[in-house]
Amino acid sequence: MSDLAFELTGTGRDWLIDRPVHIAIYVALAVAVRFLLHRMIDRMTKPRAKRDNARVPTPALLKPLREKAQDSMRDSTLRERRRQRAGTIGSVLKSTVSFAVLIWLILQTLAILGINVAPFIASAGIVGVALGFGAQNLVRDFLSGLFMMFEDQYGVGDIIDIGEAVGTVETVGLRVTTVRDKFGTLWYCRNGEISRVGNYSQGYAIALLMLPISYTSDVDLACTVALAAANAAVEEDELSPHILEAPEMLGVDDVSSDAVTLRLTVKVRPNTQWSVQRELHRRILKAFDDEGISAPYPTGRPFGAAVSDAAR
């Protein structure tokens, strides 16, 4: 009966049964492979239970990659940094898997149908070149963001300088990075347009103090007093957790028409240099007042004025 139906309709078993079954098998296989690979990627992007006394668990996907986050970063910020980085890399991997599986399925289907795929491949190449040329800025943003993610050039919570914007990174995506500056403005920066990045939050920072004094002051005494005040300050509980190395007095940095400027530096943990600078400036100013080292004001300034003004 089935053979008679095939003869009457002018079709064969190959087209009505065999080929559709083969296509259905390939579709089911593609769906299963895509599901399993996506499930595996999802498991790799989610942090496991804490191990080895780690403050914040690291997703398995990020373990082979180098992380440059500072140890002093808050747990909530570090967790969000890792979540965004793992999620973005995971989305790229899932998109790549889906695209590869879809291309494989299309090629297998065309082969089953007996269609020559060479013209389609040539056409796809031409279309790809046209789309790449038209969307080259988008492609550049995407590739730049991808390399930034893998290299961990910066992440959520880092303070960076990217030229037009200087501030704290709030989100990092494949196309756009958002930075909140000190005035509260949120900057949307396309990754492809970021030509250089200065990261204040990696490794260590230097608290730099420029200390102007008058010509009539004893330079050697001023250097000794400033260094002693800085050493005393960094030993206290307020500053000691931020200090990596003892303060260093570099001596006279500049001689201008109205002042002699001393330079003092302290190696500190990332993102703490500004608070350390403010506190050391306050301590050294008080020490200068106590020792009679005057500031380079044309009309002079009575000793202790800064301290008394602050007390008011």
PDB file of C-alpha atoms in Angstrom:
ATOM      1  CA  MET A   1       0.000   0.000   0.000  1.00  0.00           C
ATOM      2  CA  SER A   2       2.781   2.449   0.900  1.00  0.00           C
ATOM      3  CA  ASP A   3       4.675   1.610  -2.284  1.00  0.00           C
ATOM      4  CA  LEU A   4       1.494   2.321  -4.292  1.00  0.00           C
ATOM      5  CA  ALA A   5       1.124   5.688  -2.560  1.00  0.00           C
ATOM      6  CA  PHE A   6       4.712   6.591  -3.395  1.00  0.00           C
ATOM      7  CA  GLU A   7       4.133   5.653  -7.060  1.00  0.00           C
ATOM      8  CA  LEU A   8       0.872   7.644  -7.291  1.00  0.00           C
ATOM      9  CA  THR A   9       2.355  10.785  -5.720  1.00  0.00           C
ATOM     10  CA  GLY A  10       5.593  10.573  -7.641  1.00  0.00           C
ATOM     11  CA  THR A  11       7.639  10.683  -4.471  1.00  0.00           C
ATOM     12  CA  GLY A  12       9.857   8.200  -2.725  1.00  0.00           C
ATOM     13  CA  ARG A  13      10.355   6.856   0.746  1.00  0.00           C
ATOM     14  CA  ASP A  14      13.678   8.677   0.914  1.00  0.00           C
ATOM     15  CA  TRP A  15      12.053  12.145   0.769  1.00  0.00           C
ATOM     16  CA  LEU A  16       8.957  11.435   2.862  1.00  0.00           C
ATOM     17  CA  ILE A  17      10.456   9.356   5.653  1.00  0.00           C
ATOM     18  CA  ASP A  18      14.215   8.807   5.627  1.00  0.00           C
ATOM     19  CA  ARG A  19      15.442  12.353   5.142  1.00  0.00           C
ATOM     20  CA  PRO A  20      12.927  13.991   7.540  1.00  0.00           C
ATOM     21  CA  VAL A  21      13.852  11.408  10.168  1.00  0.00           C
ATOM     22  CA  HIS A  22      17.555  12.133   9.686  1.00  0.00           C
ATOM     23  CA  ILE A  23      16.916  15.876   9.955  1.00  0.00           C
ATOM     24  CA  ALA A  24      14.833  15.365  13.104  1.00  0.00           C
ATOM     25  CA  ILE A  25      17.647  13.317  14.642  1.00  0.00           C
ATOM     26  CA  TYR A  26      20.180  16.055  13.890  1.00  0.00           C
ATOM     27  CA  VAL A  27      17.843  18.715  15.326  1.00  0.00           C
ATOM     28  CA  ALA A  28      17.368  16.707  18.518  1.00  0.00           C
ATOM     29  CA  LEU A  29      21.115  16.140  18.761  1.00  0.00           C
ATOM     30  CA  ALA A  30      21.831  19.860  18.249  1.00  0.00           C
ATOM     31  CA  VAL A  31      19.300  20.855  20.916  1.00  0.00           C
ATOM     32  CA  ALA A  32      20.746  18.324  23.364  1.00  0.00           C
ATOM     33  CA  VAL A  33      24.346  19.428  22.743  1.00  0.00           C
ATOM     34  CA  ARG A  34      23.423  23.095  23.095  1.00  0.00           C
ATOM     35  CA  PHE A  35      21.506  22.423  26.323  1.00  0.00           C
ATOM     36  CA  LEU A  36      24.341  20.407  27.883  1.00  0.00           C
ATOM     37  CA  LEU A  37      27.024  22.936  26.957  1.00  0.00           C
ATOM     38  CA  HIS A  38      24.929  25.871  28.209  1.00  0.00           C
ATOM     39  CA  ARG A  39      24.268  23.996  31.443  1.00  0.00           C
ATOM     40  CA  MET A  40      27.982  23.367  31.855  1.00  0.00           C
ATOM     41  CA  ILE A  41      28.801  27.041  31.246  1.00  0.00           C
ATOM     42  CA  ASP A  42      26.133  28.138  33.749  1.00  0.00           C
ATOM     43  CA  ARG A  43      27.645  25.875  36.394  1.00  0.00           C
ATOM     44  CA  MET A  44      31.086  27.317  35.709  1.00  0.00           C
ATOM     45  CA  THR A  45      29.905  30.930  36.025  1.00  0.00           C
ATOM     46  CA  LYS A  46      28.236  30.431  39.412  1.00  0.00           C
ATOM     47  CA  PRO A  47      30.465  30.414  42.513  1.00  0.00           C
ATOM     48  CA  ARG A  48      30.595  27.197  44.484  1.00  0.00           C
ATOM     49  CA  ALA A  49      30.532  26.931  48.246  1.00  0.00           C
ATOM     50  CA  LYS A  50      33.408  28.631  50.031  1.00  0.00           C
ATOM     51  CA  ARG A  51      36.587  26.578  50.136  1.00  0.00           C
ATOM     52  CA  ASP A  52      40.085  27.101  51.461  1.00  0.00           C
ATOM     53  CA  ASN A  53      38.792  29.840  53.774  1.00  0.00           C
ATOM     54  CA  ALA A  54      38.222  32.183  50.821  1.00  0.00           C
ATOM     55  CA  ARG A  55      36.340  35.374  51.680  1.00  0.00           C
ATOM     56  CA  VAL A  56      34.356  35.293  48.440  1.00  0.00           C
ATOM     57  CA  PRO A  57      34.053  32.093  46.352  1.00  0.00           C
ATOM     58  CA  THR A  58      35.441  32.270  42.822  1.00  0.00           C
ATOM     59  CA  PRO A  59      33.421  30.890  39.872  1.00  0.00           C
ATOM     60  CA  ALA A  60      35.162  27.944  38.207  1.00  0.00           C
ATOM     61  CA  LEU A  61      35.235  29.853  34.916  1.00  0.00           C
ATOM     62  CA  LEU A  62      37.518  32.527  36.408  1.00  0.00           C
ATOM     63  CA  LYS A  63      39.994  30.227  38.168  1.00  0.00           C
ATOM     64  CA  PRO A  64      42.246  29.746  35.096  1.00  0.00           C
ATOM     65  CA  LEU A  65      42.224  33.524  34.506  1.00  0.00           C
ATOM     66  CA  ARG A  66      44.347  36.020  36.395  1.00  0.00           C
ATOM     67  CA  GLU A  67      42.491  38.307  38.787  1.00  0.00           C
ATOM     68  CA  LYS A  68      43.900  41.718  39.695  1.00  0.00           C
ATOM     69  CA  ALA A  69      41.448  42.803  42.396  1.00  0.00           C
ATOM     70  CA  GLN A  70      43.094  44.191  45.525  1.00  0.00           C
ATOM     71  CA  ASP A  71      42.880  42.194  48.756  1.00  0.00           C
ATOM     72  CA  SER A  72      41.306  45.098  50.645  1.00  0.00           C
ATOM     73  CA  MET A  73      38.238  45.234  48.387  1.00  0.00           C
ATOM     74  CA  ARG A  74      34.927  44.809  50.211  1.00  0.00           C
ATOM     75  CA  ASP A  75      33.259  41.404  49.927  1.00  0.00           C
ATOM     76  CA  SER A  76      30.121  42.819  48.288  1.00  0.00           C
ATOM     77  CA  THR A  77      32.163  44.683  45.662  1.00  0.00           C
ATOM     78  CA  LEU A  78      34.418  41.690  45.008  1.00  0.00           C
ATOM     79  CA  ARG A  79      31.391  39.409  44.651  1.00  0.00           C
ATOM     80  CA  GLU A  80      29.740  41.790  42.164  1.00  0.00           C
ATOM     81  CA  ARG A  81      33.017  42.159  40.247  1.00  0.00           C
ATOM     82  CA  ARG A  82      33.371  38.403  39.859  1.00  0.00           C
ATOM     83  CA  ARG A  83      29.690  37.945  39.050  1.00  0.00           C
ATOM     84  CA  GLN A  84      29.780  40.471  36.211  1.00  0.00           C
ATOM     85  CA  ARG A  85      33.054  39.172  34.818  1.00  0.00           C
ATOM     86  CA  ALA A  86      31.971  35.527  34.908  1.00  0.00           C
ATOM     87  CA  GLY A  87      28.510  36.367  33.562  1.00  0.00           C
ATOM     88  CA  THR A  88      29.867  38.338  30.620  1.00  0.00           C
ATOM     89  CA  ILE A  89      32.450  35.726  29.663  1.00  0.00           C
ATOM     90  CA  GLY A  90      29.807  33.033  30.101  1.00  0.00           C
ATOM     91  CA  SER A  91      27.378  34.839  27.796  1.00  0.00           C
ATOM     92  CA  VAL A  92      30.085  35.061  25.127  1.00  0.00           C
ATOM     93  CA  LEU A  93      30.786  31.346  25.425  1.00  0.00           C
ATOM     94  CA  LYS A  94      27.079  30.477  25.238  1.00  0.00           C
ATOM     95  CA  SER A  95      26.567  32.678  22.188  1.00  0.00           C
ATOM     96  CA  THR A  96      29.579  31.049  20.520  1.00  0.00           C
ATOM     97  CA  VAL A  97      28.247  27.575  21.301  1.00  0.00           C
ATOM     98  CA  SER A  98      24.768  28.421  19.987  1.00  0.00           C
ATOM     99  CA  PHE A  99      26.174  29.894  16.781  1.00  0.00           C
ATOM    100  CA  ALA A 100      28.492  26.927  16.172  1.00  0.00           C
ATOM    101  CA  VAL A 101      25.711  24.393  16.786  1.00  0.00           C
ATOM    102  CA  LEU A 102      23.320  26.299  14.509  1.00  0.00           C
ATOM    103  CA  ILE A 103      25.852  26.450  11.665  1.00  0.00           C
ATOM    104  CA  TRP A 104      26.570  22.737  12.060  1.00  0.00           C
ATOM    105  CA  LEU A 105      22.846  21.917  11.975  1.00  0.00           C
ATOM    106  CA  ILE A 106      22.254  24.022   8.861  1.00  0.00           C
ATOM    107  CA  LEU A 107      25.158  22.393   7.014  1.00  0.00           C
ATOM    108  CA  GLN A 108      24.003  18.904   7.966  1.00  0.00           C
ATOM    109  CA  THR A 109      20.433  19.662   6.890  1.00  0.00           C
ATOM    110  CA  LEU A 110      21.549  21.005   3.522  1.00  0.00           C
ATOM    111  CA  ALA A 111      23.749  17.952   3.017  1.00  0.00           C
ATOM    112  CA  ILE A 112      20.818  15.619   3.757  1.00  0.00           C
ATOM    113  CA  LEU A 113      18.655  17.511   1.270  1.00  0.00           C
ATOM    114  CA  GLY A 114      21.383  17.149  -1.339  1.00  0.00           C
ATOM    115  CA  ILE A 115      21.949  20.887  -1.706  1.00  0.00           C
ATOM    116  CA  ASN A 116      25.416  22.121  -2.635  1.00  0.00           C
ATOM    117  CA  VAL A 117      26.603  24.309   0.253  1.00  0.00           C
ATOM    118  CA  ALA A 118      29.513  25.934  -1.590  1.00  0.00           C
ATOM    119  CA  PRO A 119      27.423  28.847  -3.010  1.00  0.00           C
ATOM    120  CA  PHE A 120      25.905  29.455   0.435  1.00  0.00           C
ATOM    121  CA  ILE A 121      29.340  29.571   2.047  1.00  0.00           C
ATOM    122  CA  ALA A 122      30.556  32.066  -0.562  1.00  0.00           C
ATOM    123  CA  SER A 123      27.435  34.215  -0.108  1.00  0.00           C
ATOM    124  CA  ALA A 124      27.769  34.059   3.661  1.00  0.00           C
ATOM    125  CA  GLY A 125      31.362  35.233   3.356  1.00  0.00           C
ATOM    126  CA  ILE A 126      30.329  38.234   1.267  1.00  0.00           C
ATOM    127  CA  VAL A 127      27.498  39.103   3.655  1.00  0.00           C
ATOM    128  CA  GLY A 128      29.857  38.718   6.614  1.00  0.00           C
ATOM    129  CA  VAL A 129      32.369  41.116   5.081  1.00  0.00           C
ATOM    130  CA  ALA A 130      29.619  43.663   4.368  1.00  0.00           C
ATOM    131  CA  LEU A 131      28.207  43.411   7.887  1.00  0.00           C
ATOM    132  CA  GLY A 132      31.681  43.577   9.401  1.00  0.00           C
ATOM    133  CA  PHE A 133      32.490  46.735   7.451  1.00  0.00           C
ATOM    134  CA  GLY A 134      29.186  48.383   8.367  1.00  0.00           C
ATOM    135  CA  ALA A 135      29.363  47.391  12.030  1.00  0.00           C
ATOM    136  CA  GLN A 136      33.103  47.744  12.517  1.00  0.00           C
ATOM    137  CA  ASN A 137      32.680  50.070  15.505  1.00  0.00           C
ATOM    138  CA  LEU A 138      30.380  47.567  17.191  1.00  0.00           C
ATOM    139  CA  VAL A 139      32.810  44.741  16.474  1.00  0.00           C
ATOM    140  CA  ARG A 140      35.689  46.821  17.837  1.00  0.00           C
ATOM    141  CA  ASP A 141      33.730  47.565  21.032  1.00  0.00           C
ATOM    142  CA  PHE A 142      32.907  43.880  21.415  1.00  0.00           C
ATOM    143  CA  LEU A 143      36.477  42.648  20.905  1.00  0.00           C
ATOM    144  CA  SER A 144      37.937  45.341  23.178  1.00  0.00           C
ATOM    145  CA  GLY A 145      35.481  44.442  25.917  1.00  0.00           C
ATOM    146  CA  LEU A 146      36.277  40.754  25.506  1.00  0.00           C
ATOM    147  CA  PHE A 147      40.018  41.286  25.915  1.00  0.00           C
ATOM    148  CA  MET A 148      39.446  43.599  28.895  1.00  0.00           C
ATOM    149  CA  MET A 149      37.408  40.850  30.534  1.00  0.00           C
ATOM    150  CA  PHE A 150      39.940  38.093  29.951  1.00  0.00           C
ATOM    151  CA  GLU A 151      42.906  40.250  31.007  1.00  0.00           C
ATOM    152  CA  ASP A 152      41.010  41.766  33.969  1.00  0.00           C
ATOM    153  CA  GLN A 153      42.329  45.227  33.134  1.00  0.00           C
ATOM    154  CA  TYR A 154      39.708  46.650  35.493  1.00  0.00           C
ATOM    155  CA  GLY A 155      36.530  45.567  37.217  1.00  0.00           C
ATOM    156  CA  VAL A 156      33.660  46.692  39.408  1.00  0.00           C
ATOM    157  CA  GLY A 157      34.939  48.804  42.299  1.00  0.00           C
ATOM    158  CA  ASP A 158      38.214  49.845  40.649  1.00  0.00           C
ATOM    159  CA  ILE A 159      39.082  53.532  40.362  1.00  0.00           C
ATOM    160  CA  ILE A 160      40.305  54.161  36.817  1.00  0.00           C
ATOM    161  CA  ASP A 161      41.389  57.004  34.541  1.00  0.00           C
ATOM    162  CA  ILE A 162      40.309  56.546  30.921  1.00  0.00           C
ATOM    163  CA  GLY A 163      40.942  60.080  29.742  1.00  0.00           C
ATOM    164  CA  GLU A 164      37.588  61.825  29.631  1.00  0.00           C
ATOM    165  CA  ALA A 165      36.316  60.088  32.767  1.00  0.00           C
ATOM    166  CA  VAL A 166      37.999  59.379  36.092  1.00  0.00           C
ATOM    167  CA  GLY A 167      36.054  57.525  38.747  1.00  0.00           C
ATOM    168  CA  THR A 168      34.784  54.221  40.111  1.00  0.00           C
ATOM    169  CA  VAL A 169      33.768  51.422  37.745  1.00  0.00           C
ATOM    170  CA  GLU A 170      30.136  50.416  38.295  1.00  0.00           C
ATOM    171  CA  THR A 171      29.507  47.986  35.423  1.00  0.00           C
ATOM    172  CA  VAL A 172      31.680  46.293  32.812  1.00  0.00           C
ATOM    173  CA  GLY A 173      30.019  44.973  29.665  1.00  0.00           C
ATOM    174  CA  LEU A 174      31.207  43.745  26.315  1.00  0.00           C
ATOM    175  CA  ARG A 175      30.286  47.017  24.617  1.00  0.00           C
ATOM    176  CA  VAL A 176      30.098  49.688  27.338  1.00  0.00           C
ATOM    177  CA  THR A 177      31.823  50.396  30.651  1.00  0.00           C
ATOM    178  CA  THR A 178      30.111  52.744  33.126  1.00  0.00           C
ATOM    179  CA  VAL A 179      32.200  54.958  35.421  1.00  0.00           C
ATOM    180  CA  ARG A 180      30.914  57.149  38.275  1.00  0.00           C
ATOM    181  CA  ASP A 181      33.116  60.217  38.819  1.00  0.00           C
ATOM    182  CA  LYS A 182      33.612  62.173  42.048  1.00  0.00           C
ATOM    183  CA  PHE A 183      30.781  64.571  41.155  1.00  0.00           C
ATOM    184  CA  GLY A 184      28.295  61.691  40.814  1.00  0.00           C
ATOM    185  CA  THR A 185      28.123  61.800  37.013  1.00  0.00           C
ATOM    186  CA  LEU A 186      27.737  58.373  35.397  1.00  0.00           C
ATOM    187  CA  TRP A 187      29.852  58.051  32.249  1.00  0.00           C
ATOM    188  CA  TYR A 188      29.038  55.502  29.538  1.00  0.00           C
ATOM    189  CA  CYS A 189      32.300  54.658  27.772  1.00  0.00           C
ATOM    190  CA  ARG A 190      32.410  52.483  24.662  1.00  0.00           C
ATOM    191  CA  ASN A 191      35.137  49.887  25.062  1.00  0.00           C
ATOM    192  CA  GLY A 192      36.426  50.379  21.520  1.00  0.00           C
ATOM    193  CA  GLU A 193      37.142  54.058  22.217  1.00  0.00           C
ATOM    194  CA  ILE A 194      39.182  53.412  25.372  1.00  0.00           C
ATOM    195  CA  SER A 195      42.745  53.742  24.121  1.00  0.00           C
ATOM    196  CA  ARG A 196      44.464  53.617  27.516  1.00  0.00           C
ATOM    197  CA  VAL A 197      43.473  52.864  31.100  1.00  0.00           C
ATOM    198  CA  GLY A 198      45.088  53.986  34.327  1.00  0.00           C
ATOM    199  CA  ASN A 199      43.998  51.747  37.211  1.00  0.00           C
ATOM    200  CA  TYR A 200      44.480  53.201  40.691  1.00  0.00           C
ATOM    201  CA  SER A 201      43.275  49.989  42.352  1.00  0.00           C
ATOM    202  CA  GLN A 202      45.888  47.434  41.301  1.00  0.00           C
ATOM    203  CA  GLY A 203      49.041  46.547  43.191  1.00  0.00           C
ATOM    204  CA  TYR A 204      49.796  49.560  45.351  1.00  0.00           C
ATOM    205  CA  ALA A 205      49.497  53.346  45.409  1.00  0.00           C
ATOM    206  CA  ILE A 206      51.747  56.231  46.423  1.00  0.00           C
ATOM    207  CA  ALA A 207      50.560  58.937  48.796  1.00  0.00           C
ATOM    208  CA  LEU A 208      52.440  62.019  47.573  1.00  0.00           C
ATOM    209  CA  LEU A 209      52.798  65.070  49.811  1.00  0.00           C
ATOM    210  CA  MET A 210      54.170  68.370  48.502  1.00  0.00           C
ATOM    211  CA  LEU A 211      55.071  70.537  51.514  1.00  0.00           C
ATOM    212  CA  PRO A 212      55.801  74.235  50.801  1.00  0.00           C
ATOM    213  CA  ILE A 213      57.768  76.212  53.388  1.00  0.00           C
ATOM    214  CA  SER A 214      59.119  79.757  53.438  1.00  0.00           C
ATOM    215  CA  TYR A 215      62.701  80.739  52.570  1.00  0.00           C
ATOM    216  CA  THR A 216      63.335  81.747  56.171  1.00  0.00           C
ATOM    217  CA  SER A 217      62.616  78.245  57.480  1.00  0.00           C
ATOM    218  CA  ASP A 218      65.342  75.698  58.213  1.00  0.00           C
ATOM    219  CA  VAL A 219      65.045  73.119  55.416  1.00  0.00           C
ATOM    220  CA  ASP A 220      66.847  70.352  57.314  1.00  0.00           C
ATOM    221  CA  LEU A 221      64.669  70.901  60.362  1.00  0.00           C
ATOM    222  CA  ALA A 222      61.529  70.920  58.211  1.00  0.00           C
ATOM    223  CA  CYS A 223      62.505  67.604  56.591  1.00  0.00           C
ATOM    224  CA  THR A 224      63.180  66.044  59.986  1.00  0.00           C
ATOM    225  CA  VAL A 225      59.937  67.327  61.513  1.00  0.00           C
ATOM    226  CA  ALA A 226      57.796  66.253  58.551  1.00  0.00           C
ATOM    227  CA  LEU A 227      59.288  62.754  58.461  1.00  0.00           C
ATOM    228  CA  ALA A 228      58.931  62.326  62.224  1.00  0.00           C
ATOM    229  CA  ALA A 229      55.282  63.426  62.117  1.00  0.00           C
ATOM    230  CA  ALA A 230      54.566  61.069  59.220  1.00  0.00           C
ATOM    231  CA  ASN A 231      56.259  58.118  60.950  1.00  0.00           C
ATOM    232  CA  ALA A 232      54.284  58.751  64.120  1.00  0.00           C
ATOM    233  CA  ALA A 233      51.008  58.975  62.193  1.00  0.00           C
ATOM    234  CA  VAL A 234      51.442  55.742  60.227  1.00  0.00           C
ATOM    235  CA  GLU A 235      52.072  53.799  63.437  1.00  0.00           C
ATOM    236  CA  GLU A 236      48.600  54.611  64.755  1.00  0.00           C
ATOM    237  CA  ASP A 237      45.641  52.281  64.275  1.00  0.00           C
ATOM    238  CA  GLU A 238      43.862  54.759  62.011  1.00  0.00           C
ATOM    239  CA  LEU A 239      46.480  54.595  59.252  1.00  0.00           C
ATOM    240  CA  SER A 240      48.607  51.513  59.897  1.00  0.00           C
ATOM    241  CA  PRO A 241      46.291  49.056  58.030  1.00  0.00           C
ATOM    242  CA  HIS A 242      46.738  51.118  54.854  1.00  0.00           C
ATOM    243  CA  ILE A 243      50.543  51.454  54.964  1.00  0.00           C
ATOM    244  CA  LEU A 244      52.821  49.126  52.980  1.00  0.00           C
ATOM    245  CA  GLU A 245      56.169  50.873  53.534  1.00  0.00           C
ATOM    246  CA  ALA A 246      57.496  53.538  55.877  1.00  0.00           C
ATOM    247  CA  PRO A 247      57.311  57.195  54.767  1.00  0.00           C
ATOM    248  CA  GLU A 248      60.264  58.469  52.742  1.00  0.00           C
ATOM    249  CA  MET A 249      61.441  62.070  52.727  1.00  0.00           C
ATOM    250  CA  LEU A 250      62.867  62.856  49.284  1.00  0.00           C
ATOM    251  CA  GLY A 251      63.999  66.355  50.223  1.00  0.00           C
ATOM    252  CA  VAL A 252      63.646  69.588  48.261  1.00  0.00           C
ATOM    253  CA  ASP A 253      61.548  69.061  45.146  1.00  0.00           C
ATOM    254  CA  ASP A 254      61.159  72.624  43.891  1.00  0.00           C
ATOM    255  CA  VAL A 255      62.450  76.125  44.571  1.00  0.00           C
ATOM    256  CA  SER A 256      60.153  78.869  43.304  1.00  0.00           C
ATOM    257  CA  SER A 257      60.072  82.632  43.714  1.00  0.00           C
ATOM    258  CA  ASP A 258      58.157  82.453  46.979  1.00  0.00           C
ATOM    259  CA  ALA A 259      58.594  78.965  48.465  1.00  0.00           C
ATOM    260  CA  VAL A 260      60.732  75.882  48.950  1.00  0.00           C
ATOM    261  CA  THR A 261      58.727  72.692  48.366  1.00  0.00           C
ATOM    262  CA  LEU A 262      59.573  69.399  50.062  1.00  0.00           C
ATOM    263  CA  ARG A 263      58.452  66.013  48.735  1.00  0.00           C
ATOM    264  CA  LEU A 264      57.411  63.114  50.982  1.00  0.00           C
ATOM    265  CA  THR A 265      55.998  59.789  49.771  1.00  0.00           C
ATOM    266  CA  VAL A 266      54.340  56.778  51.394  1.00  0.00           C
ATOM    267  CA  LYS A 267      53.595  53.445  49.714  1.00  0.00           C
ATOM    268  CA  VAL A 268      50.029  52.460  50.611  1.00  0.00           C
ATOM    269  CA  ARG A 269      47.274  50.053  49.642  1.00  0.00           C
ATOM    270  CA  PRO A 270      45.234  50.853  46.511  1.00  0.00           C
ATOM    271  CA  ASN A 271      42.459  53.447  46.836  1.00  0.00           C
ATOM    272  CA  THR A 272      43.734  54.657  50.223  1.00  0.00           C
ATOM    273  CA  GLN A 273      46.293  57.224  49.070  1.00  0.00           C
ATOM    274  CA  TRP A 274      43.892  60.161  49.264  1.00  0.00           C
ATOM    275  CA  SER A 275      42.761  59.529  52.840  1.00  0.00           C
ATOM    276  CA  VAL A 276      46.371  58.942  53.899  1.00  0.00           C
ATOM    277  CA  GLN A 277      47.455  62.183  52.221  1.00  0.00           C
ATOM    278  CA  ARG A 278      44.762  64.197  53.985  1.00  0.00           C
ATOM    279  CA  GLU A 279      45.638  62.848  57.417  1.00  0.00           C
ATOM    280  CA  LEU A 280      49.388  63.245  56.940  1.00  0.00           C
ATOM    281  CA  HIS A 281      48.957  66.808  55.706  1.00  0.00           C
ATOM    282  CA  ARG A 282      47.023  67.605  58.879  1.00  0.00           C
ATOM    283  CA  ARG A 283      49.626  66.011  61.147  1.00  0.00           C
ATOM    284  CA  ILE A 284      52.593  67.635  59.404  1.00  0.00           C
ATOM    285  CA  LEU A 285      50.944  71.069  59.377  1.00  0.00           C
ATOM    286  CA  LYS A 286      50.458  70.829  63.134  1.00  0.00           C
ATOM    287  CA  ALA A 287      54.072  69.702  63.594  1.00  0.00           C
ATOM    288  CA  PHE A 288      55.321  72.642  61.507  1.00  0.00           C
ATOM    289  CA  ASP A 289      53.300  75.048  63.632  1.00  0.00           C
ATOM    290  CA  ASP A 290      54.695  73.513  66.833  1.00  0.00           C
ATOM    291  CA  GLU A 291      58.294  73.847  65.593  1.00  0.00           C
ATOM    292  CA  GLY A 292      57.902  77.361  64.171  1.00  0.00           C
ATOM    293  CA  ILE A 293      58.311  76.376  60.525  1.00  0.00           C
ATOM    294  CA  SER A 294      56.395  78.996  58.593  1.00  0.00           C
ATOM    295  CA  ALA A 295      54.423  78.612  55.390  1.00  0.00           C
ATOM    296  CA  PRO A 296      55.302  80.739  52.342  1.00  0.00           C
ATOM    297  CA  TYR A 297      52.661  83.422  52.865  1.00  0.00           C
ATOM    298  CA  PRO A 298      53.642  86.998  51.912  1.00  0.00           C
ATOM    299  CA  THR A 299      52.223  88.470  55.106  1.00  0.00           C
ATOM    300  CA  GLY A 300      53.191  85.606  57.340  1.00  0.00           C
ATOM    301  CA  ARG A 301      50.941  83.450  59.473  1.00  0.00           C
ATOM    302  CA  PRO A 302      50.921  83.165  63.241  1.00  0.00           C
ATOM    303  CA  PHE A 303      52.068  79.785  64.558  1.00  0.00           C
ATOM    304  CA  GLY A 304      49.199  77.521  65.554  1.00  0.00           C
ATOM    305  CA  ALA A 305      46.714  79.351  63.326  1.00  0.00           C
ATOM    306  CA  ALA A 306      45.807  76.248  61.357  1.00  0.00           C
ATOM    307  CA  VAL A 307      45.145  74.244  64.476  1.00  0.00           C
ATOM    308  CA  SER A 308      43.153  76.990  66.172  1.00  0.00           C
ATOM    309  CA  ASP A 309      41.127  77.593  63.012  1.00  0.00           C
ATOM    310  CA  ALA A 310      40.357  73.905  62.757  1.00  0.00           C
ATOM    311  CA  ALA A 311      39.276  73.847  66.391  1.00  0.00           C
ATOM    312  CA  ARG A 312      36.696  76.524  65.692  1.00  0.00           C
TER     313      ARG A 312
END
